[in-house]
PDB file of N, CA and C in Angstrom:
ATOM      1  N   MET A   1       0.850  -1.170   0.000  1.00  0.00           N
ATOM      2  CA  MET A   1       0.000   0.000   0.000  1.00  0.00           C
ATOM      3  C   MET A   1       0.902   1.242   0.000  1.00  0.00           C
ATOM      4  N   THR A   2       0.635   2.123  -0.920  1.00  0.00           N
ATOM      5  CA  THR A   2       1.459   3.321  -1.040  1.00  0.00           C
ATOM      6  C   THR A   2       0.949   4.412  -0.098  1.00  0.00           C
ATOM      7  N   LEU A   3       1.750   5.458   0.017  1.00  0.00           N
ATOM      8  CA  LEU A   3       1.363   6.588   0.856  1.00  0.00           C
ATOM      9  C   LEU A   3       0.096   7.245   0.321  1.00  0.00           C
ATOM     10  N   ALA A   4      -0.051   7.315  -0.975  1.00  0.00           N
ATOM     11  CA  ALA A   4      -1.246   7.893  -1.583  1.00  0.00           C
ATOM     12  C   ALA A   4      -2.483   7.070  -1.224  1.00  0.00           C
ATOM     13  N   ASP A   5      -2.357   5.754  -1.207  1.00  0.00           N
ATOM     14  CA  ASP A   5      -3.472   4.885  -0.825  1.00  0.00           C
ATOM     15  C   ASP A   5      -3.862   5.108   0.637  1.00  0.00           C
ATOM     16  N   VAL A   6      -2.867   5.227   1.499  1.00  0.00           N
ATOM     17  CA  VAL A   6      -3.127   5.455   2.921  1.00  0.00           C
ATOM     18  C   VAL A   6      -3.845   6.786   3.120  1.00  0.00           C
ATOM     19  N   ARG A   7      -3.386   7.815   2.409  1.00  0.00           N
ATOM     20  CA  ARG A   7      -4.035   9.123   2.519  1.00  0.00           C
ATOM     21  C   ARG A   7      -5.468   9.087   2.003  1.00  0.00           C
ATOM     22  N   ARG A   8      -5.699   8.377   0.934  1.00  0.00           N
ATOM     23  CA  ARG A   8      -7.044   8.265   0.369  1.00  0.00           C
ATOM     24  C   ARG A   8      -7.974   7.555   1.355  1.00  0.00           C
ATOM     25  N   VAL A   9      -7.498   6.470   1.941  1.00  0.00           N
ATOM     26  CA  VAL A   9      -8.301   5.733   2.918  1.00  0.00           C
ATOM     27  C   VAL A   9      -8.546   6.592   4.158  1.00  0.00           C
ATOM     28  N   ALA A  10      -7.519   7.293   4.624  1.00  0.00           N
ATOM     29  CA  ALA A  10      -7.665   8.158   5.791  1.00  0.00           C
ATOM     30  C   ALA A  10      -8.665   9.281   5.504  1.00  0.00           C
ATOM     31  N   GLY A  11      -8.637   9.820   4.311  1.00  0.00           N
ATOM     32  CA  GLY A  11      -9.580  10.866   3.935  1.00  0.00           C
ATOM     33  C   GLY A  11     -11.015  10.362   3.926  1.00  0.00           C
ATOM     34  N   ARG A  12     -11.209   9.155   3.447  1.00  0.00           N
ATOM     35  CA  ARG A  12     -12.553   8.580   3.426  1.00  0.00           C
ATOM     36  C   ARG A  12     -13.049   8.281   4.832  1.00  0.00           C
ATOM     37  N   ILE A  13     -12.159   7.799   5.681  1.00  0.00           N
ATOM     38  CA  ILE A  13     -12.533   7.542   7.075  1.00  0.00           C
ATOM     39  C   ILE A  13     -12.887   8.847   7.768  1.00  0.00           C
ATOM     40  N   ARG A  14     -12.094   9.891   7.517  1.00  0.00           N
ATOM     41  CA  ARG A  14     -12.369  11.206   8.110  1.00  0.00           C
ATOM     42  C   ARG A  14     -13.728  11.722   7.650  1.00  0.00           C
ATOM     43  N   TRP A  15     -14.016  11.604   6.353  1.00  0.00           N
ATOM     44  CA  TRP A  15     -15.308  12.036   5.826  1.00  0.00           C
ATOM     45  C   TRP A  15     -16.442  11.280   6.519  1.00  0.00           C
ATOM     46  N   TYR A  16     -16.310   9.973   6.637  1.00  0.00           N
ATOM     47  CA  TYR A  16     -17.345   9.138   7.242  1.00  0.00           C
ATOM     48  C   TYR A  16     -17.593   9.532   8.695  1.00  0.00           C
ATOM     49  N   VAL A  17     -16.536   9.722   9.456  1.00  0.00           N
ATOM     50  CA  VAL A  17     -16.668  10.089  10.866  1.00  0.00           C
ATOM     51  C   VAL A  17     -17.330  11.459  10.999  1.00  0.00           C
ATOM     52  N   ARG A  18     -16.926  12.423  10.161  1.00  0.00           N
ATOM     53  CA  ARG A  18     -17.524  13.762  10.221  1.00  0.00           C
ATOM     54  C   ARG A  18     -19.012  13.722   9.867  1.00  0.00           C
ATOM     55  N   GLU A  19     -19.390  12.886   8.921  1.00  0.00           N
ATOM     56  CA  GLU A  19     -20.799  12.762   8.560  1.00  0.00           C
ATOM     57  C   GLU A  19     -21.594  12.075   9.665  1.00  0.00           C
ATOM     58  N   MET A  20     -21.045  11.049  10.257  1.00  0.00           N
ATOM     59  CA  MET A  20     -21.749  10.317  11.309  1.00  0.00           C
ATOM     60  C   MET A  20     -21.906  11.134  12.586  1.00  0.00           C
ATOM     61  N   THR A  21     -20.940  11.972  12.901  1.00  0.00           N
ATOM     62  CA  THR A  21     -21.007  12.766  14.126  1.00  0.00           C
ATOM     63  C   THR A  21     -21.751  14.083  13.925  1.00  0.00           C
ATOM     64  N   GLY A  22     -22.019  14.462  12.693  1.00  0.00           N
ATOM     65  CA  GLY A  22     -22.718  15.707  12.423  1.00  0.00           C
ATOM     66  C   GLY A  22     -21.801  16.908  12.340  1.00  0.00           C
ATOM     67  N   GLU A  23     -20.506  16.702  12.436  1.00  0.00           N
ATOM     68  CA  GLU A  23     -19.554  17.805  12.393  1.00  0.00           C
ATOM     69  C   GLU A  23     -19.585  18.526  11.047  1.00  0.00           C
ATOM     70  N   ALA A  24     -19.824  17.819   9.987  1.00  0.00           N
ATOM     71  CA  ALA A  24     -19.838  18.412   8.653  1.00  0.00           C
ATOM     72  C   ALA A  24     -21.065  19.294   8.431  1.00  0.00           C
ATOM     73  N   THR A  25     -22.089  19.132   9.257  1.00  0.00           N
ATOM     74  CA  THR A  25     -23.309  19.919   9.111  1.00  0.00           C
ATOM     75  C   THR A  25     -23.032  21.405   9.280  1.00  0.00           C
ATOM     76  N   TYR A  26     -22.212  21.765  10.245  1.00  0.00           N
ATOM     77  CA  TYR A  26     -21.881  23.172  10.470  1.00  0.00           C
ATOM     78  C   TYR A  26     -21.126  23.739   9.274  1.00  0.00           C
ATOM     79  N   ASP A  27     -20.189  22.980   8.736  1.00  0.00           N
ATOM     80  CA  ASP A  27     -19.435  23.440   7.572  1.00  0.00           C
ATOM     81  C   ASP A  27     -20.360  23.701   6.384  1.00  0.00           C
ATOM     82  N   ARG A  28     -21.352  22.828   6.191  1.00  0.00           N
ATOM     83  CA  ARG A  28     -22.314  23.032   5.106  1.00  0.00           C
ATOM     84  C   ARG A  28     -23.167  24.271   5.365  1.00  0.00           C
ATOM     85  N   TYR A  29     -23.550  24.477   6.633  1.00  0.00           N
ATOM     86  CA  TYR A  29     -24.322  25.674   6.984  1.00  0.00           C
ATOM     87  C   TYR A  29     -23.532  26.945   6.666  1.00  0.00           C
ATOM     88  N   VAL A  30     -22.264  26.990   7.059  1.00  0.00           N
ATOM     89  CA  VAL A  30     -21.436  28.176   6.811  1.00  0.00           C
ATOM     90  C   VAL A  30     -21.297  28.425   5.315  1.00  0.00           C
ATOM     91  N   ALA A  31     -21.036  27.386   4.552  1.00  0.00           N
ATOM     92  CA  ALA A  31     -20.901  27.538   3.099  1.00  0.00           C
ATOM     93  C   ALA A  31     -22.202  28.054   2.485  1.00  0.00           C
ATOM     94  N   HIS A  32     -23.328  27.515   2.937  1.00  0.00           N
ATOM     95  CA  HIS A  32     -24.624  27.946   2.417  1.00  0.00           C
ATOM     96  C   HIS A  32     -24.904  29.399   2.797  1.00  0.00           C
ATOM     97  N   ALA A  33     -24.674  29.746   4.050  1.00  0.00           N
ATOM     98  CA  ALA A  33     -24.951  31.109   4.509  1.00  0.00           C
ATOM     99  C   ALA A  33     -24.083  32.126   3.775  1.00  0.00           C
ATOM    100  N   ARG A  34     -22.829  31.818   3.588  1.00  0.00           N
ATOM    101  CA  ARG A  34     -21.930  32.759   2.909  1.00  0.00           C
ATOM    102  C   ARG A  34     -22.220  32.861   1.415  1.00  0.00           C
ATOM    103  N   SER A  35     -22.693  31.788   0.817  1.00  0.00           N
ATOM    104  CA  SER A  35     -22.983  31.852  -0.617  1.00  0.00           C
ATOM    105  C   SER A  35     -24.278  32.614  -0.900  1.00  0.00           C
ATOM    106  N   HIS A  36     -25.214  32.580   0.046  1.00  0.00           N
ATOM    107  CA  HIS A  36     -26.486  33.266  -0.168  1.00  0.00           C
ATOM    108  C   HIS A  36     -26.454  34.727   0.249  1.00  0.00           C
ATOM    109  N   ASP A  37     -25.713  35.059   1.291  1.00  0.00           N
ATOM    110  CA  ASP A  37     -25.602  36.452   1.734  1.00  0.00           C
ATOM    111  C   ASP A  37     -24.254  36.632   2.423  1.00  0.00           C
ATOM    112  N   PRO A  38     -23.228  36.967   1.662  1.00  0.00           N
ATOM    113  CA  PRO A  38     -21.874  37.067   2.220  1.00  0.00           C
ATOM    114  C   PRO A  38     -21.719  38.094   3.341  1.00  0.00           C
ATOM    115  N   ASP A  39     -22.594  39.090   3.395  1.00  0.00           N
ATOM    116  CA  ASP A  39     -22.483  40.125   4.420  1.00  0.00           C
ATOM    117  C   ASP A  39     -23.231  39.794   5.705  1.00  0.00           C
ATOM    118  N   ALA A  40     -24.072  38.799   5.682  1.00  0.00           N
ATOM    119  CA  ALA A  40     -24.853  38.442   6.871  1.00  0.00           C
ATOM    120  C   ALA A  40     -23.962  37.744   7.901  1.00  0.00           C
ATOM    121  N   PRO A  41     -24.237  37.970   9.177  1.00  0.00           N
ATOM    122  CA  PRO A  41     -23.455  37.286  10.207  1.00  0.00           C
ATOM    123  C   PRO A  41     -23.761  35.788  10.210  1.00  0.00           C
ATOM    124  N   VAL A  42     -22.748  34.998  10.491  1.00  0.00           N
ATOM    125  CA  VAL A  42     -22.881  33.546  10.536  1.00  0.00           C
ATOM    126  C   VAL A  42     -22.832  33.121  12.002  1.00  0.00           C
ATOM    127  N   MET A  43     -23.743  32.233  12.394  1.00  0.00           N
ATOM    128  CA  MET A  43     -23.756  31.748  13.777  1.00  0.00           C
ATOM    129  C   MET A  43     -22.440  31.065  14.117  1.00  0.00           C
ATOM    130  N   THR A  44     -22.049  31.175  15.366  1.00  0.00           N
ATOM    131  CA  THR A  44     -20.886  30.416  15.833  1.00  0.00           C
ATOM    132  C   THR A  44     -21.270  28.947  15.876  1.00  0.00           C
ATOM    133  N   ARG A  45     -20.275  28.094  15.958  1.00  0.00           N
ATOM    134  CA  ARG A  45     -20.558  26.656  16.042  1.00  0.00           C
ATOM    135  C   ARG A  45     -21.415  26.355  17.270  1.00  0.00           C
ATOM    136  N   ARG A  46     -21.106  26.999  18.376  1.00  0.00           N
ATOM    137  CA  ARG A  46     -21.851  26.754  19.607  1.00  0.00           C
ATOM    138  C   ARG A  46     -23.320  27.151  19.447  1.00  0.00           C
ATOM    139  N   ALA A  47     -23.573  28.324  18.876  1.00  0.00           N
ATOM    140  CA  ALA A  47     -24.947  28.785  18.662  1.00  0.00           C
ATOM    141  C   ALA A  47     -25.667  27.883  17.670  1.00  0.00           C
ATOM    142  N   PHE A  48     -24.954  27.453  16.633  1.00  0.00           N
ATOM    143  CA  PHE A  48     -25.538  26.563  15.638  1.00  0.00           C
ATOM    144  C   PHE A  48     -25.960  25.242  16.275  1.00  0.00           C
ATOM    145  N   GLU A  49     -25.091  24.651  17.067  1.00  0.00           N
ATOM    146  CA  GLU A  49     -25.405  23.374  17.716  1.00  0.00           C
ATOM    147  C   GLU A  49     -26.554  23.531  18.710  1.00  0.00           C
ATOM    148  N   ARG A  50     -26.594  24.648  19.444  1.00  0.00           N
ATOM    149  CA  ARG A  50     -27.693  24.898  20.384  1.00  0.00           C
ATOM    150  C   ARG A  50     -29.013  25.005  19.631  1.00  0.00           C
ATOM    151  N   ASP A  51     -29.026  25.747  18.536  1.00  0.00           N
ATOM    152  CA  ASP A  51     -30.221  25.905  17.723  1.00  0.00           C
ATOM    153  C   ASP A  51     -30.657  24.566  17.137  1.00  0.00           C
ATOM    154  N   ARG A  52     -29.712  23.815  16.685  1.00  0.00           N
ATOM    155  CA  ARG A  52     -29.996  22.495  16.103  1.00  0.00           C
ATOM    156  C   ARG A  52     -30.580  21.541  17.140  1.00  0.00           C
ATOM    157  N   THR A  53     -30.012  21.556  18.345  1.00  0.00           N
ATOM    158  CA  THR A  53     -30.504  20.701  19.419  1.00  0.00           C
ATOM    159  C   THR A  53     -31.907  21.122  19.843  1.00  0.00           C
ATOM    160  N   ASP A  54     -32.125  22.422  19.981  1.00  0.00           N
ATOM    161  CA  ASP A  54     -33.450  22.913  20.362  1.00  0.00           C
ATOM    162  C   ASP A  54     -34.503  22.509  19.333  1.00  0.00           C
ATOM    163  N   ALA A  55     -34.179  22.634  18.072  1.00  0.00           N
ATOM    164  CA  ALA A  55     -35.122  22.260  17.010  1.00  0.00           C
ATOM    165  C   ALA A  55     -35.404  20.763  17.036  1.00  0.00           C
ATOM    166  N   ARG A  56     -34.397  19.964  17.272  1.00  0.00           N
ATOM    167  CA  ARG A  56     -34.567  18.512  17.312  1.00  0.00           C
ATOM    168  C   ARG A  56     -35.433  18.099  18.501  1.00  0.00           C
ATOM    169  N   GLU A  57     -35.232  18.732  19.645  1.00  0.00           N
ATOM    170  CA  GLU A  57     -35.998  18.375  20.836  1.00  0.00           C
ATOM    171  C   GLU A  57     -37.426  18.905  20.789  1.00  0.00           C
ATOM    172  N   ALA A  58     -37.668  19.956  20.041  1.00  0.00           N
ATOM    173  CA  ALA A  58     -39.010  20.528  19.936  1.00  0.00           C
ATOM    174  C   ALA A  58     -39.902  19.736  18.982  1.00  0.00           C
ATOM    175  N   ASP A  59     -39.315  18.918  18.129  1.00  0.00           N
ATOM    176  CA  ASP A  59     -40.073  18.163  17.131  1.00  0.00           C
ATOM    177  C   ASP A  59     -40.458  16.800  17.714  1.00  0.00           C
ATOM    178  N   PRO A  60     -41.742  16.548  17.953  1.00  0.00           N
ATOM    179  CA  PRO A  60     -42.141  15.265  18.546  1.00  0.00           C
ATOM    180  C   PRO A  60     -41.884  14.070  17.636  1.00  0.00           C
ATOM    181  N   ARG A  61     -41.698  14.305  16.357  1.00  0.00           N
ATOM    182  CA  ARG A  61     -41.428  13.186  15.443  1.00  0.00           C
ATOM    183  C   ARG A  61     -40.021  12.625  15.615  1.00  0.00           C
ATOM    184  N   GLU A  62     -39.173  13.355  16.305  1.00  0.00           N
ATOM    185  CA  GLU A  62     -37.789  12.913  16.497  1.00  0.00           C
ATOM    186  C   GLU A  62     -37.675  11.825  17.568  1.00  0.00           C
ATOM    187  N   GLY A  63     -38.732  11.551  18.258  1.00  0.00           N
ATOM    188  CA  GLY A  63     -38.679  10.490  19.267  1.00  0.00           C
ATOM    189  C   GLY A  63     -38.935  11.019  20.647  1.00  0.00           C
ATOM    190  N   PHE A  64     -39.110  10.127  21.565  1.00  0.00           N
ATOM    191  CA  PHE A  64     -39.407  10.469  22.946  1.00  0.00           C
ATOM    192  C   PHE A  64     -38.131  10.834  23.690  1.00  0.00           C
ATOM    193  N   ARG A  65     -38.211  11.908  24.429  1.00  0.00           N
ATOM    194  CA  ARG A  65     -37.088  12.311  25.266  1.00  0.00           C
ATOM    195  C   ARG A  65     -37.598  12.497  26.680  1.00  0.00           C
ATOM    196  N   CYS A  66     -37.127  11.699  27.584  1.00  0.00           N
ATOM    197  CA  CYS A  66     -37.662  11.713  28.938  1.00  0.00           C
ATOM    198  C   CYS A  66     -37.062  12.803  29.815  1.00  0.00           C
ATOM    199  N   CYS A  67     -35.869  13.268  29.508  1.00  0.00           N
ATOM    200  CA  CYS A  67     -35.202  14.206  30.411  1.00  0.00           C
ATOM    201  C   CYS A  67     -34.815  15.493  29.701  1.00  0.00           C
TER     202      CYS A  67
END
């Protein structure tokens, strides 16, 4: 296995982990926000995650949450 193969596999693993953990969601949000209105303020990662969590917990279709 060459170094290029190792890098390709590592890149795919990194992509998979970022997609599974939701980390890539913020990056997509920033890209979308900047492409639609470059002058508008972009939420911080912390604010984005808080907003995302609040929306998920407010939607009863997302499942039961006891606490």
